[in-house]
Coordinates of C-alpha atoms in Angstrom, one line a residue:
M1 CA -5.0 81.7 6.6
G2 CA -7.9 81.8 9.1
C3 CA -11.3 80.4 8.3
E4 CA -14.7 81.5 9.5
C5 CA -15.7 78.0 10.5
S6 CA -17.3 78.9 13.8
K7 CA -20.4 80.1 12.0
T8 CA -23.2 77.7 11.2
P9 CA -22.6 76.3 7.6
Y10 CA -26.1 77.5 6.7
S11 CA -28.4 79.3 9.0
I12 CA -31.4 77.0 9.4
I13 CA -34.7 78.7 8.6
S14 CA -37.7 77.4 10.4
D15 CA -40.3 78.8 7.9
E16 CA -40.9 76.1 5.3
E17 CA -42.4 78.6 2.8
K18 CA -39.1 80.6 3.0
F19 CA -37.3 77.3 2.2
I20 CA -39.3 76.9 -1.0
E21 CA -39.0 80.6 -1.9
E22 CA -35.2 80.6 -1.6
A23 CA -34.9 77.3 -3.5
E24 CA -37.1 78.7 -6.3
K25 CA -34.9 81.8 -6.5
Y26 CA -31.9 79.6 -7.0
L27 CA -33.7 77.7 -9.8
E28 CA -34.7 81.0 -11.5
I29 CA -31.0 82.1 -11.5
H30 CA -29.7 78.8 -12.7
K31 CA -32.6 77.6 -14.7
H32 CA -30.5 76.9 -17.7
K33 CA -28.5 74.4 -15.6
A34 CA -31.1 73.1 -13.2
S35 CA -31.9 69.5 -13.6
T36 CA -35.1 67.6 -13.1
L37 CA -33.6 66.3 -9.8
I38 CA -33.9 69.7 -8.1
Q39 CA -37.4 70.0 -9.4
K40 CA -38.2 66.7 -7.9
F41 CA -36.8 67.9 -4.5
L42 CA -39.1 71.0 -4.7
S43 CA -42.2 68.9 -5.5
K44 CA -41.3 66.7 -2.4
I45 CA -41.2 69.9 -0.3
K46 CA -44.5 71.3 -1.6
T47 CA -46.3 68.0 -1.2
E48 CA -45.0 67.7 2.4
T49 CA -43.4 64.3 1.7
A50 CA -40.0 65.6 2.8
S51 CA -39.1 65.9 6.5
K52 CA -37.9 69.1 8.0
E53 CA -34.4 67.6 8.3
Q54 CA -34.4 66.6 4.7
I55 CA -35.6 70.1 3.6
Q56 CA -32.8 71.7 5.5
K57 CA -30.2 69.4 3.9
I58 CA -31.6 69.8 0.4
L59 CA -31.6 73.6 0.6
Y60 CA -28.2 73.6 2.1
F61 CA -26.9 71.6 -0.8
L62 CA -28.7 73.9 -3.2
K63 CA -27.0 77.0 -1.7
L64 CA -23.6 75.4 -1.7
N65 CA -23.7 74.0 -5.2
K66 CA -23.3 76.9 -7.5
K67 CA -22.3 74.6 -10.4
P68 CA -24.9 71.9 -11.0
H69 CA -22.6 70.1 -13.4
S70 CA -19.8 69.9 -10.7
K71 CA -18.6 66.6 -9.2
L72 CA -20.4 67.5 -5.9
Y73 CA -23.7 67.8 -7.8
I74 CA -23.1 64.4 -9.5
S75 CA -22.3 62.8 -6.1
L76 CA -25.5 64.3 -4.7
K77 CA -27.8 62.6 -7.3
G78 CA -30.2 60.2 -5.5
F79 CA -29.8 61.9 -2.1
G80 CA -33.5 62.8 -2.0
D81 CA -34.6 59.3 -2.9
A82 CA -32.2 57.6 -0.5
I83 CA -30.6 55.5 -3.2
M84 CA -27.0 56.6 -2.5
T85 CA -24.9 54.3 -0.4
E86 CA -24.0 55.5 3.1
S87 CA -20.4 56.1 2.1
E88 CA -21.5 58.2 -0.9
I89 CA -23.7 60.3 1.3
N90 CA -21.0 60.9 3.8
L91 CA -18.5 61.7 1.0
A92 CA -20.9 64.4 -0.1
K93 CA -21.1 65.7 3.5
T94 CA -17.3 65.7 3.8
K95 CA -16.9 67.6 0.5
C96 CA -19.5 70.2 1.6
T97 CA -17.7 70.7 5.0
I98 CA -14.4 71.2 3.2
I99 CA -16.0 73.7 0.8
L100 CA -16.8 75.8 3.9
L101 CA -13.1 76.0 4.6
A102 CA -12.3 77.2 1.1
K103 CA -12.2 80.9 2.0
D104 CA -9.8 83.5 0.6
S105 CA -6.2 82.2 0.6
C106 CA -7.3 78.8 2.0
E107 CA -9.2 77.9 -1.2
I108 CA -6.4 76.3 -3.1
K109 CA -5.3 74.2 -0.1
A110 CA -8.8 73.1 0.6
K111 CA -9.2 72.0 -3.0
L112 CA -6.2 69.8 -2.7
L113 CA -7.8 68.0 0.3
F114 CA -11.1 67.9 -1.6
E115 CA -9.4 66.1 -4.6
A116 CA -7.6 63.7 -2.3
I117 CA -10.7 62.6 -0.5
E118 CA -12.6 62.2 -3.7
S119 CA -9.9 60.0 -5.3
G120 CA -9.6 57.9 -2.2
T121 CA -5.8 57.7 -2.4
E122 CA -3.3 58.4 0.2
I123 CA -2.0 62.0 0.5
N124 CA 1.8 62.3 0.4
S125 CA 3.7 64.3 3.1
N126 CA 4.2 67.4 1.0
K127 CA 0.5 67.9 0.4
L128 CA -0.3 67.1 3.9
N129 CA 2.2 69.6 5.3
T130 CA 0.6 72.3 3.1
L131 CA -2.8 71.5 4.6
L132 CA -1.8 71.3 8.3
D133 CA -2.5 74.9 9.0
I134 CA -6.1 74.4 7.9
I135 CA -6.8 71.3 9.8
S136 CA -4.8 72.1 13.0
T137 CA -6.4 75.5 13.5
S138 CA -10.0 74.5 12.7
A139 CA -10.4 70.9 13.8
I140 CA -13.0 71.7 16.4
Q141 CA -15.0 74.0 14.1
L142 CA -14.8 71.3 11.4
V143 CA -16.3 68.7 13.7
Q144 CA -19.0 71.1 15.0
S145 CA -20.0 72.0 11.4
A146 CA -20.4 68.3 10.5
I147 CA -22.5 67.6 13.6
N148 CA -25.4 69.5 12.0
F149 CA -25.5 66.9 9.1
S150 CA -25.0 63.7 11.1
P151 CA -27.9 61.2 10.5
K152 CA -27.1 59.2 13.7
G153 CA -25.1 59.9 16.8
L154 CA -21.9 58.2 18.0
S155 CA -22.4 55.9 21.0
A156 CA -20.4 56.4 24.1
G157 CA -18.8 52.9 23.7
R158 CA -17.6 53.5 20.2
A159 CA -16.4 57.0 21.1
E160 CA -14.1 55.6 23.7
I161 CA -12.7 53.1 21.2
Y162 CA -12.2 55.8 18.6
S163 CA -10.5 58.2 21.1
K164 CA -7.9 55.5 21.8
K165 CA -7.2 55.3 18.1
L166 CA -6.9 59.1 17.9
K167 CA -4.2 59.1 20.5
Q168 CA -1.8 57.8 17.9
S169 CA -2.1 60.9 15.8
Q170 CA -0.6 64.4 16.5
P171 CA -1.2 65.5 20.1
Y172 CA -2.6 68.9 19.3
F173 CA -5.2 67.4 16.9
T174 CA -6.0 64.6 19.4
D175 CA -6.6 66.9 22.3
K176 CA -9.2 69.0 20.4
L177 CA -11.2 66.1 19.1
Q178 CA -10.9 64.0 22.3
T179 CA -12.3 67.0 24.2
L180 CA -15.5 66.9 22.1
I181 CA -15.8 63.1 22.3
L182 CA -15.3 62.5 26.0
D183 CA -17.4 65.5 27.0
G184 CA -20.4 63.7 25.9
L185 CA -21.1 65.2 22.5
S186 CA -22.4 62.0 20.8
K187 CA -23.3 63.5 17.5
I188 CA -20.0 63.2 15.7
P189 CA -20.7 61.5 12.3
K190 CA -19.8 57.8 12.4
N191 CA -18.2 58.0 9.0
Q192 CA -16.0 61.0 9.5
F193 CA -13.0 62.3 11.4
I194 CA -11.5 58.9 12.4
A195 CA -7.7 59.1 12.0
R196 CA -6.0 56.8 9.5
I197 CA -3.2 54.5 10.7
S198 CA 0.2 54.6 9.0
N199 CA 3.3 52.9 10.3
S200 CA 5.5 54.8 7.9
N201 CA 4.4 58.4 8.2
T202 CA 2.8 59.8 11.4
L203 CA 1.7 62.8 9.5
K204 CA -0.9 60.7 7.6
N205 CA -2.5 59.9 10.9
I206 CA -4.0 63.4 11.0
L207 CA -6.0 62.9 7.8
S208 CA -9.7 62.4 8.3
T209 CA -11.7 59.9 6.3
Y210 CA -15.3 59.5 5.2
G211 CA -15.3 55.7 5.2
I212 CA -14.6 53.9 8.4
R213 CA -16.3 50.5 7.9
S214 CA -13.2 48.9 6.3
L215 CA -11.0 50.3 9.1
L216 CA -13.3 48.9 11.7
F217 CA -13.3 45.5 10.1
K218 CA -9.5 45.6 10.0
Y219 CA -8.6 47.1 13.4
Y220 CA -11.8 46.9 15.6
P221 CA -14.2 44.2 14.3
E222 CA -15.7 43.9 17.7
A223 CA -16.8 47.6 17.6
L224 CA -19.5 46.7 15.1
L225 CA -21.3 44.6 17.7
L226 CA -21.3 47.1 20.6
V227 CA -24.6 48.4 22.0
P228 CA -24.5 52.1 22.9
I229 CA -24.3 52.5 26.7
S230 CA -26.7 55.5 26.7
Q231 CA -29.4 53.8 24.7
K232 CA -31.7 50.9 25.3
P233 CA -30.5 47.8 23.3
D234 CA -32.5 47.1 20.2
I235 CA -32.1 43.4 19.3
F236 CA -33.3 43.8 15.7
Y237 CA -31.2 46.9 15.0
Y238 CA -27.9 45.8 16.4
N239 CA -28.0 42.1 15.8
Y240 CA -29.9 41.9 12.5
P241 CA -27.4 40.6 9.9
K242 CA -28.0 43.3 7.3
V243 CA -25.3 41.9 5.1
S244 CA -24.1 38.3 5.1
P245 CA -20.3 38.2 5.5
N246 CA -20.0 35.7 2.7
Q247 CA -22.3 37.5 0.2
P248 CA -22.1 40.7 -1.8
R249 CA -22.8 43.9 0.1
T250 CA -26.4 44.2 -1.1
T251 CA -27.5 40.7 -0.3
L252 CA -30.3 40.6 2.3
V253 CA -30.3 37.7 4.8
C254 CA -32.6 36.4 7.6
K255 CA -31.6 35.8 11.2
N256 CA -30.1 32.5 10.1
S257 CA -28.1 34.0 7.2
H258 CA -30.4 32.5 4.5
V259 CA -30.6 34.8 1.5
L260 CA -33.9 36.6 1.2
K261 CA -35.7 36.4 -2.1
W262 CA -38.1 38.9 -3.6
T263 CA -41.5 37.1 -3.4
N264 CA -44.9 38.2 -4.7
D265 CA -47.1 35.4 -3.3
C266 CA -46.4 36.0 0.4
P267 CA -50.0 37.2 1.3
F268 CA -51.4 33.9 -0.2
Y269 CA -48.7 31.9 1.6
Y270 CA -49.5 33.4 5.1
M271 CA -53.2 33.3 4.5
N272 CA -53.1 29.5 3.8
T273 CA -50.6 28.8 6.6
V274 CA -51.5 31.1 9.5
G275 CA -54.9 32.4 8.5
S276 CA -53.9 36.1 7.9
W277 CA -52.7 38.0 4.9
E278 CA -50.9 40.6 7.0
I279 CA -47.1 40.5 7.0
K280 CA -44.8 42.1 9.6
C281 CA -41.5 43.6 8.6
K282 CA -38.7 42.3 10.8
K283 CA -36.8 45.6 10.6
C284 CA -39.4 48.4 11.0
N285 CA -42.3 46.3 12.5
T286 CA -44.7 47.8 10.0
L287 CA -47.7 45.7 8.9
F288 CA -48.2 45.3 5.1
S289 CA -49.7 42.9 2.7
S290 CA -47.8 42.9 -0.6
S291 CA -44.6 41.6 -2.2
C292 CA -41.5 41.6 0.0
W293 CA -38.1 40.1 0.7
H294 CA -38.9 36.7 2.2
C295 CA -37.2 33.6 3.7
R296 CA -39.8 30.7 3.5
E297 CA -37.7 28.5 5.8
C298 CA -37.5 31.0 8.7
L299 CA -40.7 33.1 7.8
W300 CA -38.5 36.2 7.9
D301 CA -39.8 39.2 5.9
I302 CA -38.4 42.6 5.0
C303 CA -40.6 45.2 3.3
E304 CA -39.5 47.0 0.1
K305 CA -38.8 50.3 1.9
C306 CA -36.4 48.7 4.4
G307 CA -34.8 46.8 1.5
L308 CA -34.0 50.1 -0.1
D309 CA -32.6 51.4 3.2
L310 CA -30.3 48.4 3.2
N311 CA -29.1 49.2 -0.4
Q312 CA -31.1 46.5 -2.1
K313 CA -33.5 47.5 -4.8
A314 CA -36.4 45.1 -5.3
P315 CA -36.3 43.3 -8.7
K316 CA -40.1 43.8 -9.0
L317 CA -42.0 43.7 -12.3
S318 CA -42.9 47.4 -12.6
C319 CA -43.9 50.2 -15.0
T320 CA -41.8 53.1 -16.0
K321 CA -42.7 55.0 -12.8
D322 CA -41.6 52.0 -10.6
H323 CA -45.1 51.0 -9.6
E324 CA -45.3 47.2 -9.1
L325 CA -47.6 45.6 -11.6
V326 CA -50.7 43.8 -10.3
W327 CA -52.2 40.6 -11.8
G328 CA -55.3 41.1 -13.9
I329 CA -56.5 44.5 -12.8
S330 CA -57.5 46.0 -16.2
N331 CA -60.7 47.1 -17.9
N332 CA -59.2 47.0 -21.4
A333 CA -60.7 44.5 -23.8
T334 CA -57.2 44.0 -25.4
F335 CA -53.8 45.3 -24.5
T336 CA -50.3 45.4 -26.0
C337 CA -47.5 43.9 -23.9
K338 CA -44.8 46.6 -23.3
I339 CA -42.1 44.0 -23.4
C340 CA -42.9 41.7 -26.4
K341 CA -45.2 44.2 -28.1
N342 CA -47.7 41.4 -28.8
E343 CA -51.5 42.1 -28.5
D344 CA -53.4 40.0 -26.1
K345 CA -56.9 39.9 -24.6
D346 CA -56.3 37.6 -21.6
F347 CA -55.5 38.8 -18.1
E348 CA -52.2 40.6 -17.6
W349 CA -49.8 42.2 -15.2
N350 CA -51.0 45.8 -15.1
C351 CA -50.4 49.2 -13.7
E352 CA -53.8 50.8 -13.7
E353 CA -52.5 54.3 -13.0
C354 CA -50.0 54.3 -15.9
N355 CA -52.0 52.0 -18.3
Y356 CA -48.9 49.8 -18.5
S357 CA -49.4 46.1 -19.3
V358 CA -47.2 43.0 -19.5
C359 CA -48.5 39.7 -20.7
K360 CA -48.5 36.5 -18.7
D361 CA -45.6 34.9 -20.5
C362 CA -43.3 38.0 -20.2
G363 CA -44.2 38.2 -16.5
E364 CA -43.1 34.7 -15.9
K365 CA -39.7 35.5 -17.5
F366 CA -39.3 38.0 -14.7
G367 CA -40.2 35.5 -12.0
Y368 CA -43.8 36.8 -11.6
K369 CA -46.4 34.0 -11.8
A370 CA -50.1 34.3 -11.2
T371 CA -51.1 32.3 -8.1
L372 CA -52.8 29.0 -9.0
W373 CA -54.9 26.9 -6.7
P374 CA -54.1 23.2 -7.3
N375 CA -56.7 20.6 -8.2
L376 CA -57.6 19.0 -4.9
C377 CA -60.4 16.8 -3.7
A378 CA -62.6 17.6 -0.7
N379 CA -60.0 16.1 1.6
G380 CA -57.1 18.0 0.2
H381 CA -55.6 15.1 -2.0
S382 CA -54.1 15.9 -5.4
L383 CA -56.2 15.1 -8.4
T384 CA -54.7 13.4 -11.5
I385 CA -56.2 13.2 -14.9
Q386 CA -57.2 9.6 -15.8
S387 CA -58.4 8.1 -19.1
D388 CA -59.5 4.6 -18.0
I389 CA -61.8 5.8 -15.2
Q390 CA -64.9 5.3 -17.4
A391 CA -64.5 1.5 -17.6
K392 CA -63.9 1.2 -13.9
Y393 CA -67.0 3.1 -13.0
Q394 CA -69.1 1.2 -15.5
E395 CA -67.9 -2.1 -14.1
K396 CA -68.4 -1.0 -10.5
Y397 CA -71.5 1.2 -10.6
G398 CA -73.1 0.6 -14.0
K399 CA -72.6 4.2 -15.1
G400 CA -69.8 6.8 -15.6
P401 CA -68.4 9.1 -12.9
I402 CA -70.3 12.1 -11.7
C403 CA -68.6 15.5 -11.6
E404 CA -68.5 16.8 -8.0
K405 CA -68.9 20.4 -9.2
C406 CA -71.6 20.4 -11.9
E407 CA -73.1 17.0 -11.0
A408 CA -73.2 15.9 -14.6
E409 CA -72.1 12.4 -15.8
I410 CA -68.6 12.4 -17.2
H411 CA -68.0 10.7 -20.6
E412 CA -64.4 11.6 -21.2
D413 CA -61.1 11.9 -19.3
C414 CA -61.4 13.6 -15.9
Y415 CA -59.5 14.5 -12.8
H416 CA -59.8 11.8 -10.2
C417 CA -58.7 11.1 -6.6
N418 CA -58.0 7.4 -6.0
E419 CA -58.4 7.6 -2.2
C420 CA -61.8 9.4 -2.1
D421 CA -63.4 8.5 -5.5
F422 CA -63.6 12.3 -6.1
D423 CA -64.0 13.3 -9.8
I424 CA -64.1 16.7 -11.7
C425 CA -64.8 17.0 -15.4
K426 CA -62.5 18.9 -17.7
K427 CA -64.9 21.8 -18.0
C428 CA -65.0 22.4 -14.3
S429 CA -61.3 21.8 -13.9
G430 CA -60.7 24.5 -16.5
Y431 CA -62.2 27.0 -14.1
I432 CA -60.2 25.6 -11.2
N433 CA -57.0 25.9 -13.1
K434 CA -57.6 29.6 -13.7
P435 CA -55.3 32.0 -11.7
L436 CA -56.6 33.5 -8.5
G437 CA -56.9 37.2 -8.0
P438 CA -53.9 39.3 -7.1
H439 CA -54.6 39.1 -3.3
P440 CA -56.2 36.6 -0.9
C441 CA -58.8 39.2 0.0
F442 CA -60.5 38.3 -3.3
V443 CA -63.0 35.8 -1.9
C444 CA -66.7 35.3 -2.1
T445 CA -69.0 35.6 0.9
E446 CA -68.5 31.9 1.6
G447 CA -64.8 32.2 1.7
H448 CA -63.9 30.6 -1.7
Y449 CA -61.1 32.2 -3.6
L450 CA -62.2 34.2 -6.7
R451 CA -60.5 33.4 -9.9
S452 CA -59.6 35.6 -12.9
F453 CA -62.4 35.0 -15.4
H454 CA -62.8 35.9 -19.1
S455 CA -66.3 35.2 -20.3
D456 CA -68.3 35.8 -23.5
T457 CA -71.2 37.0 -21.5
E458 CA -71.5 39.8 -19.0
S459 CA -72.2 39.4 -15.3
V460 CA -73.5 41.7 -12.6
C461 CA -71.1 42.7 -9.8
N462 CA -72.3 41.6 -6.3
S463 CA -70.8 44.7 -4.7
C464 CA -71.9 47.7 -6.9
S465 CA -74.6 45.9 -9.0
S466 CA -73.1 47.3 -12.2
Q467 CA -72.3 45.3 -15.4
C468 CA -68.9 43.6 -15.1
G469 CA -68.0 43.5 -18.7
F470 CA -66.2 40.4 -20.0
K471 CA -63.4 40.2 -17.5
F472 CA -64.1 39.9 -13.8
Y473 CA -63.4 37.8 -10.7
F474 CA -65.7 34.9 -10.2
C475 CA -66.6 32.0 -7.9
Q476 CA -68.1 29.1 -9.8
D477 CA -69.4 27.4 -6.7
C478 CA -71.5 30.4 -5.5
G479 CA -71.9 32.4 -8.7
F480 CA -70.4 35.3 -6.9
C481 CA -68.9 38.0 -9.1
L482 CA -66.8 41.2 -8.5
C483 CA -66.1 43.7 -11.3
L484 CA -62.6 45.0 -11.9
T485 CA -63.3 48.5 -10.5
C486 CA -64.5 47.1 -7.1
C487 CA -61.5 44.7 -7.1
S488 CA -59.1 47.5 -7.9
N489 CA -60.4 49.6 -5.0
L490 CA -60.4 46.6 -2.6
Y491 CA -56.8 45.8 -3.5
K492 CA -55.7 49.4 -2.9
N493 CA -57.5 49.5 0.5
I494 CA -56.0 46.3 1.6
T495 CA -52.4 46.7 0.4
K496 CA -51.8 50.4 0.5
Q497 CA -54.0 51.5 3.4
C498 CA -53.7 48.5 5.7
Q499 CA -54.1 50.8 8.7
K500 CA -57.7 52.0 8.3
I501 CA -59.1 52.9 11.7
C502 CA -62.5 53.6 13.3
P503 CA -63.3 56.9 15.0
K504 CA -61.8 55.6 18.3
G505 CA -58.5 54.8 16.6
H506 CA -58.9 51.0 16.4
K507 CA -57.7 49.2 13.3
L508 CA -60.4 48.0 10.9
T509 CA -60.2 44.5 9.6
Y510 CA -61.6 43.4 6.3
N511 CA -64.1 40.5 6.6
P512 CA -65.1 39.2 3.2
Q513 CA -68.0 37.3 4.6
V514 CA -71.3 38.9 5.4
T515 CA -71.6 39.3 9.2
Q516 CA -74.6 38.0 11.1
R517 CA -75.5 41.5 12.1
Y518 CA -75.9 42.5 8.5
K519 CA -77.9 39.4 7.7
E520 CA -80.3 40.2 10.6
N521 CA -80.4 44.0 9.7
K522 CA -79.2 44.7 13.3
F523 CA -76.4 46.9 12.1
L524 CA -75.9 49.5 9.4
C525 CA -73.0 50.7 7.4
A526 CA -71.5 53.7 9.2
I527 CA -71.4 55.7 6.0
T528 CA -74.6 54.8 4.0
K529 CA -76.7 53.9 7.1
K530 CA -78.0 50.9 5.1
P531 CA -77.6 47.1 5.7
N532 CA -75.3 45.2 3.3
K533 CA -76.2 41.6 2.5
N534 CA -74.1 41.1 -0.7
I535 CA -70.5 41.6 0.2
G536 CA -68.2 41.8 3.2
S537 CA -67.1 44.9 5.1
F538 CA -64.3 46.6 7.1
N539 CA -65.1 45.9 10.8
C540 CA -64.0 47.1 14.3
Y541 CA -65.2 44.4 16.6
D542 CA -64.6 46.5 19.8
C543 CA -66.8 49.3 18.7
S544 CA -69.3 47.4 16.5
Y545 CA -68.3 49.8 13.7
D546 CA -68.7 48.6 10.2
I547 CA -68.1 50.1 6.7
S548 CA -69.2 48.2 3.7
L549 CA -66.9 47.6 0.8
I550 CA -68.9 49.8 -1.6
S551 CA -68.7 52.7 0.9
I552 CA -64.9 52.3 1.2
N553 CA -64.6 52.4 -2.5
S554 CA -66.7 55.6 -2.8

């Protein structure tokens, strides 16, 4: 009845090419059963987007899983993309460990334990007695095998609490496990090998479980708040309320337990309130500048990746490949909305890579609204449309109001500020009411926000000097224009490559305004060696290192 559990479950190969070679051999043998999921794993390995640890785990699962249609394989779905819950991942690990025990005459008995763990039901005394010889003779080997697949270690403080609980189980089992715990091996999986408690049948105490969170809440709620003795306390990691106790498991909350909402206008909000479009994730401390989980009351933000790590998928407006759609970035004269199937020629929510478009109305149904800049006077007061302003001006000044934008006399209803006598005609207000670009980096050299513009005449791009077509981003005050190609490249550089650096490793900051050095021809673009007087640049102020926008794009 013995088991060869002392051997490593799968001898780890250090050569990455050998990993790929063996995995491909497996696919060749089982190609009639292999799913696109395994192909996806292989592509991750080849493109070096998978870590060494993940490659080891993936190949181990491939070697173990001789039947791709089996329950283990189904449980494994999503492992590579980290969309399984923590309990599901640990369930798969437990199953794989038990499969290692299924040798020769032990196979039938191990399968019974396999089925019991999968069903999540209690095992009766008869079944447990049948399995005692497997567990009692290989407890240490079982734990040692699982150590290789533990994502996080077990802290000394928690190990001490768990060891007290283990003392209530059978002595011979307790002694073997307690030796490992108290000797300082802190890599025992948190979600495995914690004895169940049963007042009616002591034999049930010996059964290991893959899900301990509910047990901890029931018996040791204080254990969840412990900081490991051997590690430096991390305030965000140990005290961040990942899940509100009064909300569903996947609800994200801020430090004050306010529910976080998926928000697509955060870069604009922070630019207008603190003067920077960069956002810092409270969990991983990464800087980014795009949609995120946000609490406006506490200014608490969680990036999309950390949201996925906390089992919350972002409800973003996306294409079929899960790329978030961006407002207005499209060179198509017309487009067909993928949701309502209507044809439109206005600006849209678009994935440039996949040529996937959604109209403005359908985007609003999903909570995505293009950012608008309200009609304000020069002093920041709201403007209201008034119909009787003509008579008031004629009586007071002998002529009608003058538009502050185009300086023409207004002969119809207009937008007016009562406090400042500030007026804008309907034609100019039509431009002001147009949506802004997808990001606050879309500004002219004077710092005015560019607006999404659809014109009957073509304009010339101030960045690349090419024809813009009939859709572009425009500043009416300055006549500044950016074509959609330059805007698309600028958006990618700001949102997806926010950590561009100079040769000395300093972070480059995008400055949309033309610097004085460029105006005086005292400094040249580091790539083209030419001055740039039309558009902003990426700067390192410490090194006086500048790269113009057109050079970044090329």
